[in-house]
Amino acid sequence: MKKILVINGPNLNMLGIREPDIYGKQDYEALCEYIDECAKKLDIAVDIFQSNHEGDLVDEIQAAYGEYDGIIINPAAYTHTSVAILDALKAVGIPAVEVHLSDVSKREDFRRISYAGLACEEHFIGLGFEGYKKALEWFVK
Ligand code: DQA
């Protein structure tokens, strides 16, 4: 059975409250339940981690070394700023897929840059919760 780690960055724990026009009305718990359900159907073992702190995200990526077959990452705002997260993904060399709920290509210019995305083999952007499902499916293909 494949072991996949899902990593979610800052403010994703505020889903349902934060900018519902952009991120939807469902809360973070609903996202985690959705990911768990999708993983079960695909026969994937999944762990989900969320933090608002850049260093904690780096620590979690490092700790995944030798433990997981893949990483699904939505670094949230750190997508557009964090070379540390990019370097951590490169350091562990675990196949990674980038997910964003919203279509970052159609928002502010600064959201068009993705550092973490440079270390990711696939990207599912602007599909809402379904992006995580597509990312899980990518790992079984
Ligand atoms: C996000 C997009 C980012 O630009 C933003 O900072 C987020 C969420 C998304 O999932 O659409 O916090 O990663």
Short mmCIF file of N, CA, C and O and ligand atoms in Angstrom, two decimals:
data_model
loop_
_atom_site.label_atom_id
_atom_site.label_comp_id
_atom_site.label_asym_id
_atom_site.label_seq_id
_atom_site.Cartn_x
_atom_site.Cartn_y
_atom_site.Cartn_z
N MET A 1 0.84 -1.21 0.00
CA MET A 1 0.00 0.00 0.00
C MET A 1 0.88 1.26 0.00
O MET A 1 1.81 1.36 0.81
N LYS A 2 0.58 2.19 -0.91
CA LYS A 2 1.37 3.44 -0.97
C LYS A 2 1.08 4.32 0.23
O LYS A 2 -0.05 4.40 0.69
N LYS A 3 2.14 4.99 0.71
CA LYS A 3 1.99 5.91 1.84
C LYS A 3 2.22 7.33 1.35
O LYS A 3 3.30 7.66 0.86
N ILE A 4 1.19 8.14 1.48
CA ILE A 4 1.26 9.52 0.98
C ILE A 4 1.04 10.50 2.14
O ILE A 4 0.15 10.31 2.96
N LEU A 5 1.87 11.54 2.13
CA LEU A 5 1.73 12.60 3.12
C LEU A 5 1.14 13.84 2.45
O LEU A 5 1.68 14.31 1.43
N VAL A 6 0.05 14.34 3.01
CA VAL A 6 -0.54 15.58 2.52
C VAL A 6 -0.12 16.70 3.47
O VAL A 6 -0.31 16.59 4.69
N ILE A 7 0.45 17.76 2.90
CA ILE A 7 0.92 18.89 3.71
C ILE A 7 0.17 20.15 3.28
O ILE A 7 0.20 20.53 2.11
N ASN A 8 -0.47 20.78 4.24
CA ASN A 8 -1.21 22.01 3.97
C ASN A 8 -0.62 23.17 4.77
O ASN A 8 -0.34 23.04 5.96
N GLY A 9 -0.45 24.29 4.10
CA GLY A 9 0.19 25.45 4.70
C GLY A 9 -0.76 26.40 5.41
O GLY A 9 -1.91 26.04 5.72
N PRO A 10 -0.28 27.61 5.67
CA PRO A 10 -0.97 28.56 6.53
C PRO A 10 -2.36 28.96 6.05
O PRO A 10 -2.60 29.10 4.85
N ASN A 11 -3.23 29.12 7.02
CA ASN A 11 -4.60 29.63 6.84
C ASN A 11 -5.55 28.63 6.19
O ASN A 11 -6.74 28.90 6.09
N LEU A 12 -5.03 27.47 5.79
CA LEU A 12 -5.95 26.47 5.24
C LEU A 12 -6.83 25.89 6.35
O LEU A 12 -7.93 25.41 6.09
N ASN A 13 -6.37 25.99 7.60
CA ASN A 13 -7.20 25.59 8.73
C ASN A 13 -8.40 26.53 8.91
O ASN A 13 -9.32 26.23 9.67
N MET A 14 -8.39 27.65 8.20
CA MET A 14 -9.49 28.63 8.29
C MET A 14 -10.50 28.45 7.15
O MET A 14 -11.38 29.32 6.95
N LEU A 15 -10.39 27.36 6.41
CA LEU A 15 -11.36 27.11 5.33
C LEU A 15 -12.78 27.16 5.89
O LEU A 15 -13.02 26.69 7.01
N GLY A 16 -13.67 27.67 5.08
CA GLY A 16 -15.06 27.81 5.52
C GLY A 16 -15.32 29.18 6.10
O GLY A 16 -16.43 29.71 5.98
N ILE A 17 -14.27 29.77 6.70
CA ILE A 17 -14.38 31.11 7.27
C ILE A 17 -13.68 32.11 6.35
O ILE A 17 -14.22 33.16 6.03
N ARG A 18 -12.48 31.73 5.89
CA ARG A 18 -11.67 32.67 5.09
C ARG A 18 -12.23 32.77 3.66
O ARG A 18 -12.49 31.76 3.01
N GLU A 19 -12.41 33.96 3.21
CA GLU A 19 -12.77 34.25 1.81
C GLU A 19 -13.55 33.12 1.12
O GLU A 19 -13.06 32.53 0.16
N PRO A 20 -14.78 32.85 1.58
CA PRO A 20 -15.54 31.72 1.02
C PRO A 20 -15.80 31.84 -0.48
O PRO A 20 -15.97 30.82 -1.15
N ASP A 21 -15.80 33.08 -0.99
CA ASP A 21 -16.01 33.25 -2.45
C ASP A 21 -14.85 32.64 -3.24
O ASP A 21 -15.02 32.23 -4.39
N ILE A 22 -13.70 32.61 -2.60
CA ILE A 22 -12.52 32.06 -3.29
C ILE A 22 -12.30 30.59 -2.92
O ILE A 22 -12.03 29.76 -3.79
N TYR A 23 -12.42 30.29 -1.62
CA TYR A 23 -12.03 28.96 -1.15
C TYR A 23 -13.20 28.03 -0.82
O TYR A 23 -12.99 26.87 -0.47
N GLY A 24 -14.42 28.54 -0.95
CA GLY A 24 -15.58 27.71 -0.68
C GLY A 24 -16.04 27.77 0.76
O GLY A 24 -15.38 28.38 1.61
N LYS A 25 -17.18 27.13 1.02
CA LYS A 25 -17.81 27.22 2.35
C LYS A 25 -17.51 26.04 3.24
O LYS A 25 -17.85 26.02 4.42
N GLN A 26 -16.88 25.01 2.67
CA GLN A 26 -16.58 23.82 3.48
C GLN A 26 -15.34 24.06 4.34
O GLN A 26 -14.39 24.72 3.91
N ASP A 27 -15.34 23.51 5.54
CA ASP A 27 -14.24 23.79 6.45
C ASP A 27 -13.09 22.78 6.29
O ASP A 27 -13.16 21.85 5.49
N TYR A 28 -12.03 23.01 7.08
CA TYR A 28 -10.82 22.20 6.95
C TYR A 28 -11.08 20.73 7.31
O TYR A 28 -10.54 19.83 6.68
N GLU A 29 -11.94 20.54 8.30
CA GLU A 29 -12.29 19.16 8.70
C GLU A 29 -12.93 18.42 7.52
O GLU A 29 -12.63 17.24 7.29
N ALA A 30 -13.77 19.13 6.78
CA ALA A 30 -14.42 18.52 5.61
C ALA A 30 -13.38 18.16 4.56
O ALA A 30 -13.49 17.11 3.91
N LEU A 31 -12.37 19.02 4.40
CA LEU A 31 -11.30 18.71 3.44
C LEU A 31 -10.57 17.44 3.86
O LEU A 31 -10.32 16.55 3.04
N CYS A 32 -10.24 17.35 5.15
CA CYS A 32 -9.52 16.17 5.64
C CYS A 32 -10.35 14.90 5.47
O CYS A 32 -9.82 13.86 5.07
N GLU A 33 -11.65 15.00 5.75
CA GLU A 33 -12.55 13.84 5.57
C GLU A 33 -12.58 13.42 4.11
O GLU A 33 -12.54 12.23 3.78
N TYR A 34 -12.65 14.43 3.22
CA TYR A 34 -12.67 14.16 1.77
C TYR A 34 -11.39 13.43 1.35
O TYR A 34 -11.45 12.44 0.63
N ILE A 35 -10.26 13.93 1.82
CA ILE A 35 -8.97 13.31 1.46
C ILE A 35 -8.92 11.87 1.98
O ILE A 35 -8.52 10.94 1.25
N ASP A 36 -9.35 11.67 3.23
CA ASP A 36 -9.36 10.32 3.82
C ASP A 36 -10.23 9.36 3.01
O ASP A 36 -9.84 8.22 2.75
N GLU A 37 -11.41 9.84 2.62
CA GLU A 37 -12.34 9.01 1.83
C GLU A 37 -11.74 8.63 0.48
O GLU A 37 -11.80 7.47 0.07
N CYS A 38 -11.16 9.62 -0.20
CA CYS A 38 -10.55 9.37 -1.52
C CYS A 38 -9.42 8.37 -1.38
O CYS A 38 -9.29 7.45 -2.20
N ALA A 39 -8.60 8.54 -0.35
CA ALA A 39 -7.45 7.64 -0.14
C ALA A 39 -7.92 6.21 0.10
O ALA A 39 -7.34 5.26 -0.43
N LYS A 40 -8.97 6.08 0.90
CA LYS A 40 -9.52 4.75 1.21
C LYS A 40 -9.95 4.05 -0.08
O LYS A 40 -9.62 2.89 -0.31
N LYS A 41 -10.67 4.80 -0.93
CA LYS A 41 -11.15 4.22 -2.20
C LYS A 41 -10.00 3.80 -3.10
O LYS A 41 -10.12 2.86 -3.88
N LEU A 42 -8.90 4.52 -3.02
CA LEU A 42 -7.75 4.23 -3.89
C LEU A 42 -6.76 3.28 -3.23
O LEU A 42 -5.70 2.99 -3.79
N ASP A 43 -7.08 2.83 -2.01
CA ASP A 43 -6.20 1.92 -1.27
C ASP A 43 -4.83 2.56 -0.98
O ASP A 43 -3.79 1.93 -1.13
N ILE A 44 -4.88 3.80 -0.57
CA ILE A 44 -3.67 4.55 -0.22
C ILE A 44 -3.73 4.85 1.28
O ILE A 44 -4.78 5.20 1.80
N ALA A 45 -2.57 4.73 1.94
CA ALA A 45 -2.48 5.14 3.34
C ALA A 45 -2.08 6.62 3.35
O ALA A 45 -1.05 6.99 2.76
N VAL A 46 -2.88 7.43 3.98
CA VAL A 46 -2.63 8.87 3.94
C VAL A 46 -2.52 9.47 5.34
O VAL A 46 -3.24 9.08 6.26
N ASP A 47 -1.57 10.39 5.48
CA ASP A 47 -1.48 11.22 6.69
C ASP A 47 -1.60 12.67 6.23
O ASP A 47 -1.10 13.03 5.16
N ILE A 48 -2.25 13.47 7.06
CA ILE A 48 -2.47 14.88 6.70
C ILE A 48 -1.86 15.76 7.79
O ILE A 48 -2.09 15.54 8.99
N PHE A 49 -1.09 16.75 7.35
CA PHE A 49 -0.43 17.67 8.28
C PHE A 49 -0.73 19.10 7.86
O PHE A 49 -0.70 19.42 6.66
N GLN A 50 -1.05 19.95 8.82
CA GLN A 50 -1.27 21.37 8.51
C GLN A 50 -0.50 22.21 9.52
O GLN A 50 -0.47 21.91 10.71
N SER A 51 0.15 23.26 9.02
CA SER A 51 0.79 24.20 9.93
C SER A 51 0.76 25.59 9.34
O SER A 51 0.76 25.77 8.12
N ASN A 52 0.77 26.56 10.25
CA ASN A 52 0.85 27.97 9.82
C ASN A 52 2.30 28.47 9.82
O ASN A 52 2.55 29.64 9.55
N HIS A 53 3.24 27.55 10.15
CA HIS A 53 4.63 27.95 10.34
C HIS A 53 5.55 27.33 9.30
O HIS A 53 5.59 26.10 9.16
N GLU A 54 6.31 28.16 8.64
CA GLU A 54 7.17 27.70 7.55
C GLU A 54 8.14 26.61 8.02
O GLU A 54 8.30 25.58 7.35
N GLY A 55 8.81 26.84 9.15
CA GLY A 55 9.80 25.87 9.66
C GLY A 55 9.18 24.52 9.99
O GLY A 55 9.81 23.47 9.79
N ASP A 56 7.95 24.55 10.47
CA ASP A 56 7.26 23.28 10.78
C ASP A 56 6.98 22.50 9.50
O ASP A 56 7.03 21.27 9.50
N LEU A 57 6.68 23.23 8.44
CA LEU A 57 6.43 22.57 7.15
C LEU A 57 7.73 21.95 6.64
O LEU A 57 7.74 20.82 6.15
N VAL A 58 8.83 22.68 6.80
CA VAL A 58 10.15 22.15 6.41
C VAL A 58 10.48 20.91 7.25
O VAL A 58 10.91 19.88 6.70
N ASP A 59 10.26 20.98 8.55
CA ASP A 59 10.52 19.83 9.45
C ASP A 59 9.71 18.61 9.01
O ASP A 59 10.22 17.48 9.02
N GLU A 60 8.46 18.84 8.66
CA GLU A 60 7.58 17.73 8.28
C GLU A 60 8.06 17.08 6.96
O GLU A 60 8.04 15.86 6.83
N ILE A 61 8.48 17.91 6.03
CA ILE A 61 9.02 17.38 4.75
C ILE A 61 10.28 16.55 5.04
O ILE A 61 10.44 15.43 4.53
N GLN A 62 11.16 17.06 5.88
CA GLN A 62 12.39 16.33 6.21
C GLN A 62 12.07 15.00 6.89
O GLN A 62 12.68 13.97 6.60
N ALA A 63 11.09 15.03 7.79
CA ALA A 63 10.72 13.81 8.54
C ALA A 63 10.08 12.76 7.63
O ALA A 63 10.01 11.58 7.99
N ALA A 64 9.61 13.20 6.47
CA ALA A 64 8.96 12.27 5.52
C ALA A 64 9.98 11.38 4.81
O ALA A 64 9.63 10.34 4.25
N TYR A 65 11.26 11.79 4.88
CA TYR A 65 12.31 11.03 4.18
C TYR A 65 12.35 9.58 4.67
O TYR A 65 12.43 9.33 5.87
N GLY A 66 12.27 8.66 3.73
CA GLY A 66 12.31 7.24 4.08
C GLY A 66 11.00 6.70 4.65
O GLY A 66 10.91 5.52 4.98
N GLU A 67 10.01 7.57 4.80
CA GLU A 67 8.74 7.18 5.43
C GLU A 67 7.57 7.16 4.43
O GLU A 67 6.62 6.42 4.62
N TYR A 68 7.64 8.03 3.42
CA TYR A 68 6.49 8.17 2.51
C TYR A 68 6.92 7.97 1.05
O TYR A 68 8.05 8.26 0.68
N ASP A 69 5.96 7.49 0.26
CA ASP A 69 6.19 7.29 -1.17
C ASP A 69 5.90 8.55 -1.97
O ASP A 69 6.29 8.66 -3.13
N GLY A 70 5.17 9.46 -1.37
CA GLY A 70 4.83 10.68 -2.10
C GLY A 70 4.34 11.77 -1.16
O GLY A 70 3.91 11.49 -0.03
N ILE A 71 4.45 13.00 -1.64
CA ILE A 71 3.96 14.17 -0.89
C ILE A 71 2.99 14.95 -1.78
O ILE A 71 3.29 15.21 -2.95
N ILE A 72 1.85 15.28 -1.21
CA ILE A 72 0.92 16.21 -1.86
C ILE A 72 0.99 17.48 -1.04
O ILE A 72 0.77 17.45 0.18
N ILE A 73 1.34 18.57 -1.68
CA ILE A 73 1.57 19.79 -0.89
C ILE A 73 0.81 20.99 -1.44
O ILE A 73 0.83 21.26 -2.64
N ASN A 74 0.10 21.65 -0.52
CA ASN A 74 -0.47 22.96 -0.79
C ASN A 74 0.20 23.91 0.22
O ASN A 74 -0.26 24.03 1.36
N PRO A 75 1.29 24.54 -0.20
CA PRO A 75 2.02 25.38 0.75
C PRO A 75 1.32 26.71 1.04
O PRO A 75 1.86 27.54 1.77
N ALA A 76 0.14 26.90 0.44
CA ALA A 76 -0.65 28.13 0.63
C ALA A 76 0.23 29.36 0.34
O ALA A 76 0.95 29.35 -0.65
N ALA A 77 0.22 30.36 1.19
CA ALA A 77 0.97 31.60 0.88
C ALA A 77 2.46 31.35 0.73
O ALA A 77 3.14 32.07 -0.02
N TYR A 78 2.99 30.32 1.43
CA TYR A 78 4.43 30.04 1.31
C TYR A 78 4.83 29.53 -0.07
O TYR A 78 6.01 29.52 -0.40
N THR A 79 3.83 29.14 -0.86
CA THR A 79 4.08 28.77 -2.26
C THR A 79 4.90 29.85 -2.95
O THR A 79 5.84 29.55 -3.69
N HIS A 80 4.48 31.09 -2.68
CA HIS A 80 4.97 32.23 -3.46
C HIS A 80 6.19 32.91 -2.84
O HIS A 80 6.68 33.90 -3.37
N THR A 81 6.64 32.38 -1.71
CA THR A 81 7.77 33.04 -1.01
C THR A 81 8.87 32.09 -0.56
O THR A 81 9.99 32.53 -0.35
N SER A 82 8.56 30.81 -0.39
CA SER A 82 9.47 29.95 0.38
C SER A 82 10.45 29.13 -0.44
O SER A 82 10.11 28.09 -1.01
N VAL A 83 11.68 29.60 -0.44
CA VAL A 83 12.77 28.80 -1.03
C VAL A 83 13.09 27.64 -0.09
O VAL A 83 13.51 26.57 -0.53
N ALA A 84 12.86 27.82 1.22
CA ALA A 84 13.14 26.76 2.20
C ALA A 84 12.28 25.52 1.94
O ALA A 84 12.77 24.38 2.04
N ILE A 85 11.01 25.73 1.59
CA ILE A 85 10.14 24.58 1.30
C ILE A 85 10.57 23.92 -0.01
O ILE A 85 10.64 22.69 -0.11
N LEU A 86 10.92 24.72 -1.01
CA LEU A 86 11.45 24.17 -2.27
C LEU A 86 12.68 23.32 -1.99
O LEU A 86 12.79 22.17 -2.45
N ASP A 87 13.61 23.87 -1.21
CA ASP A 87 14.86 23.14 -0.92
C ASP A 87 14.60 21.86 -0.15
O ASP A 87 15.27 20.85 -0.38
N ALA A 88 13.63 21.89 0.79
CA ALA A 88 13.30 20.70 1.58
C ALA A 88 12.76 19.60 0.67
O ALA A 88 13.14 18.43 0.79
N LEU A 89 11.88 19.98 -0.26
CA LEU A 89 11.32 18.99 -1.20
C LEU A 89 12.43 18.40 -2.05
O LEU A 89 12.48 17.19 -2.29
N LYS A 90 13.35 19.24 -2.50
CA LYS A 90 14.47 18.76 -3.30
C LYS A 90 15.39 17.88 -2.46
O LYS A 90 15.92 16.87 -2.95
N ALA A 91 15.58 18.24 -1.21
CA ALA A 91 16.49 17.50 -0.32
C ALA A 91 16.03 16.06 -0.11
O ALA A 91 16.83 15.14 -0.17
N VAL A 92 14.74 15.88 0.13
CA VAL A 92 14.24 14.52 0.41
C VAL A 92 14.02 13.71 -0.87
O VAL A 92 14.04 12.48 -0.84
N GLY A 93 13.82 14.41 -1.99
CA GLY A 93 13.66 13.73 -3.27
C GLY A 93 12.44 12.84 -3.38
O GLY A 93 12.38 11.95 -4.23
N ILE A 94 11.45 13.07 -2.53
CA ILE A 94 10.20 12.28 -2.59
C ILE A 94 9.33 12.88 -3.70
O ILE A 94 9.17 14.11 -3.74
N PRO A 95 8.77 12.03 -4.59
CA PRO A 95 7.89 12.59 -5.62
C PRO A 95 6.78 13.45 -5.00
O PRO A 95 6.12 13.01 -4.05
N ALA A 96 6.63 14.65 -5.53
CA ALA A 96 5.67 15.59 -4.93
C ALA A 96 4.72 16.14 -5.99
O ALA A 96 5.08 16.31 -7.15
N VAL A 97 3.50 16.41 -5.53
CA VAL A 97 2.47 17.02 -6.38
C VAL A 97 1.95 18.27 -5.68
O VAL A 97 1.68 18.25 -4.47
N GLU A 98 1.82 19.34 -6.45
CA GLU A 98 1.35 20.63 -5.90
C GLU A 98 -0.16 20.76 -6.11
O GLU A 98 -0.66 20.44 -7.20
N VAL A 99 -0.84 21.21 -5.08
CA VAL A 99 -2.29 21.45 -5.18
C VAL A 99 -2.61 22.86 -4.69
O VAL A 99 -2.03 23.34 -3.71
N HIS A 100 -3.50 23.54 -5.42
CA HIS A 100 -4.09 24.79 -4.93
C HIS A 100 -5.58 24.74 -5.15
O HIS A 100 -6.03 24.36 -6.24
N LEU A 101 -6.33 25.13 -4.15
CA LEU A 101 -7.79 25.15 -4.26
C LEU A 101 -8.24 26.16 -5.32
O LEU A 101 -9.10 25.87 -6.15
N SER A 102 -7.66 27.34 -5.26
CA SER A 102 -8.06 28.41 -6.18
C SER A 102 -7.13 28.41 -7.40
O SER A 102 -6.05 27.81 -7.36
N ASP A 103 -7.57 29.11 -8.44
CA ASP A 103 -6.74 29.20 -9.64
C ASP A 103 -5.78 30.37 -9.47
O ASP A 103 -6.10 31.51 -9.81
N VAL A 104 -4.59 30.05 -8.96
CA VAL A 104 -3.60 31.09 -8.65
C VAL A 104 -3.12 31.84 -9.90
O VAL A 104 -2.61 32.95 -9.80
N SER A 105 -3.35 31.25 -11.07
CA SER A 105 -2.91 31.92 -12.31
C SER A 105 -3.84 33.07 -12.70
O SER A 105 -3.51 33.90 -13.53
N LYS A 106 -5.02 33.09 -12.06
CA LYS A 106 -6.01 34.12 -12.43
C LYS A 106 -6.22 35.14 -11.31
O LYS A 106 -7.19 35.88 -11.33
N ARG A 107 -5.28 35.15 -10.34
CA ARG A 107 -5.43 36.09 -9.22
C ARG A 107 -4.32 37.15 -9.28
O ARG A 107 -3.91 37.52 -10.37
N GLU A 108 -3.86 37.62 -8.12
CA GLU A 108 -2.82 38.66 -8.15
C GLU A 108 -1.55 38.10 -8.80
O GLU A 108 -1.26 36.91 -8.70
N ASP A 109 -0.77 39.01 -9.39
CA ASP A 109 0.47 38.60 -10.07
C ASP A 109 1.41 37.81 -9.16
O ASP A 109 2.04 36.86 -9.61
N PHE A 110 1.48 38.21 -7.87
CA PHE A 110 2.45 37.55 -6.99
C PHE A 110 2.12 36.08 -6.77
O PHE A 110 2.99 35.30 -6.37
N ARG A 111 0.87 35.69 -7.05
CA ARG A 111 0.49 34.27 -6.86
C ARG A 111 0.90 33.41 -8.06
O ARG A 111 0.74 32.20 -8.05
N ARG A 112 1.44 34.04 -9.09
CA ARG A 112 1.84 33.26 -10.29
C ARG A 112 3.17 32.57 -10.07
O ARG A 112 3.51 31.64 -10.80
N ILE A 113 3.94 33.06 -9.10
CA ILE A 113 5.23 32.42 -8.82
C ILE A 113 5.00 31.30 -7.80
O ILE A 113 4.39 31.52 -6.77
N SER A 114 5.49 30.10 -8.16
CA SER A 114 5.45 29.00 -7.19
C SER A 114 6.85 28.41 -7.06
O SER A 114 7.34 27.76 -7.97
N TYR A 115 7.46 28.66 -5.89
CA TYR A 115 8.78 28.07 -5.63
C TYR A 115 8.65 26.57 -5.42
O TYR A 115 9.34 25.78 -6.06
N ALA A 116 7.74 26.17 -4.54
CA ALA A 116 7.57 24.74 -4.24
C ALA A 116 7.23 23.96 -5.50
O ALA A 116 7.68 22.83 -5.69
N GLY A 117 6.47 24.60 -6.39
CA GLY A 117 6.05 23.94 -7.62
C GLY A 117 7.21 23.49 -8.48
O GLY A 117 7.09 22.54 -9.26
N LEU A 118 8.37 24.15 -8.31
CA LEU A 118 9.55 23.78 -9.10
C LEU A 118 10.06 22.39 -8.73
O LEU A 118 10.77 21.76 -9.51
N ALA A 119 9.69 21.92 -7.54
CA ALA A 119 10.13 20.59 -7.10
C ALA A 119 9.00 19.56 -7.24
O ALA A 119 9.12 18.44 -6.76
N CYS A 120 7.90 19.96 -7.89
CA CYS A 120 6.74 19.06 -7.99
C CYS A 120 6.61 18.52 -9.42
O CYS A 120 6.86 19.23 -10.39
N GLU A 121 6.22 17.26 -9.50
CA GLU A 121 6.11 16.60 -10.80
C GLU A 121 4.76 16.85 -11.48
O GLU A 121 4.63 16.68 -12.68
N GLU A 122 3.77 17.20 -10.68
CA GLU A 122 2.44 17.47 -11.25
C GLU A 122 1.77 18.57 -10.43
O GLU A 122 2.14 18.81 -9.27
N HIS A 123 0.78 19.23 -11.04
CA HIS A 123 0.14 20.39 -10.40
C HIS A 123 -1.36 20.32 -10.67
O HIS A 123 -1.76 20.18 -11.84
N PHE A 124 -2.17 20.43 -9.63
CA PHE A 124 -3.62 20.49 -9.79
C PHE A 124 -4.09 21.78 -9.15
O PHE A 124 -4.08 21.94 -7.93
N ILE A 125 -4.49 22.70 -10.00
CA ILE A 125 -4.71 24.07 -9.56
C ILE A 125 -6.11 24.55 -9.94
O ILE A 125 -6.54 24.36 -11.09
N GLY A 126 -6.80 25.11 -8.94
CA GLY A 126 -8.11 25.71 -9.22
C GLY A 126 -9.24 24.71 -9.29
O GLY A 126 -10.32 25.02 -9.79
N LEU A 127 -9.04 23.52 -8.75
CA LEU A 127 -10.08 22.48 -8.80
C LEU A 127 -10.78 22.29 -7.46
O LEU A 127 -11.56 21.35 -7.30
N GLY A 128 -10.49 23.16 -6.50
CA GLY A 128 -11.08 23.00 -5.17
C GLY A 128 -10.60 21.70 -4.53
O GLY A 128 -9.48 21.24 -4.80
N PHE A 129 -11.48 21.09 -3.71
CA PHE A 129 -11.11 19.84 -3.01
C PHE A 129 -10.65 18.76 -4.00
O PHE A 129 -9.81 17.93 -3.69
N GLU A 130 -11.26 18.77 -5.20
CA GLU A 130 -10.99 17.71 -6.18
C GLU A 130 -9.50 17.63 -6.56
O GLU A 130 -9.02 16.56 -6.97
N GLY A 131 -8.80 18.74 -6.42
CA GLY A 131 -7.36 18.74 -6.72
C GLY A 131 -6.61 17.70 -5.89
O GLY A 131 -5.67 17.05 -6.37
N TYR A 132 -7.03 17.53 -4.64
CA TYR A 132 -6.38 16.54 -3.76
C TYR A 132 -6.68 15.12 -4.24
O TYR A 132 -5.83 14.25 -4.17
N LYS A 133 -7.91 14.91 -4.72
CA LYS A 133 -8.29 13.60 -5.26
C LYS A 133 -7.44 13.27 -6.49
O LYS A 133 -6.89 12.18 -6.61
N LYS A 134 -7.34 14.26 -7.38
CA LYS A 134 -6.53 14.08 -8.61
C LYS A 134 -5.08 13.78 -8.24
O LYS A 134 -4.42 12.98 -8.90
N ALA A 135 -4.59 14.46 -7.22
CA ALA A 135 -3.20 14.24 -6.79
C ALA A 135 -3.03 12.81 -6.26
O ALA A 135 -2.04 12.14 -6.58
N LEU A 136 -3.99 12.34 -5.46
CA LEU A 136 -3.93 10.96 -4.95
C LEU A 136 -3.97 9.98 -6.12
O LEU A 136 -3.20 9.01 -6.15
N GLU A 137 -4.85 10.24 -7.09
CA GLU A 137 -4.97 9.37 -8.26
C GLU A 137 -3.66 9.33 -9.05
O GLU A 137 -3.28 8.30 -9.57
N TRP A 138 -2.99 10.49 -9.11
CA TRP A 138 -1.72 10.57 -9.84
C TRP A 138 -0.72 9.57 -9.28
O TRP A 138 0.06 8.97 -10.02
N PHE A 139 -0.76 9.40 -7.96
CA PHE A 139 0.20 8.49 -7.32
C PHE A 139 -0.10 7.02 -7.57
O PHE A 139 0.78 6.18 -7.42
N VAL A 140 -1.34 6.69 -7.91
CA VAL A 140 -1.63 5.28 -8.20
C VAL A 140 -1.42 4.95 -9.68
O VAL A 140 -1.38 3.79 -10.05
N LYS A 141 -1.27 5.97 -10.49
CA LYS A 141 -1.04 5.74 -11.94
C LYS A 141 0.40 5.38 -12.21
O LYS A 141 1.29 5.84 -11.55
C1 DQA B 1 -3.84 28.67 -2.01
C2 DQA B 1 -3.47 29.85 -2.92
C3 DQA B 1 -2.46 30.75 -2.25
O1 DQA B 1 -2.12 31.83 -3.10
C4 DQA B 1 -3.02 31.31 -0.96
O2 DQA B 1 -2.03 32.08 -0.29
C5 DQA B 1 -3.57 30.25 -0.07
C6 DQA B 1 -4.30 29.14 -0.65
C7 DQA B 1 -4.97 27.80 -2.63
O3 DQA B 1 -5.10 26.66 -2.20
O4 DQA B 1 -5.69 28.29 -3.49
O5 DQA B 1 -3.53 30.37 1.15
O6 DQA B 1 -2.70 27.85 -1.87
#
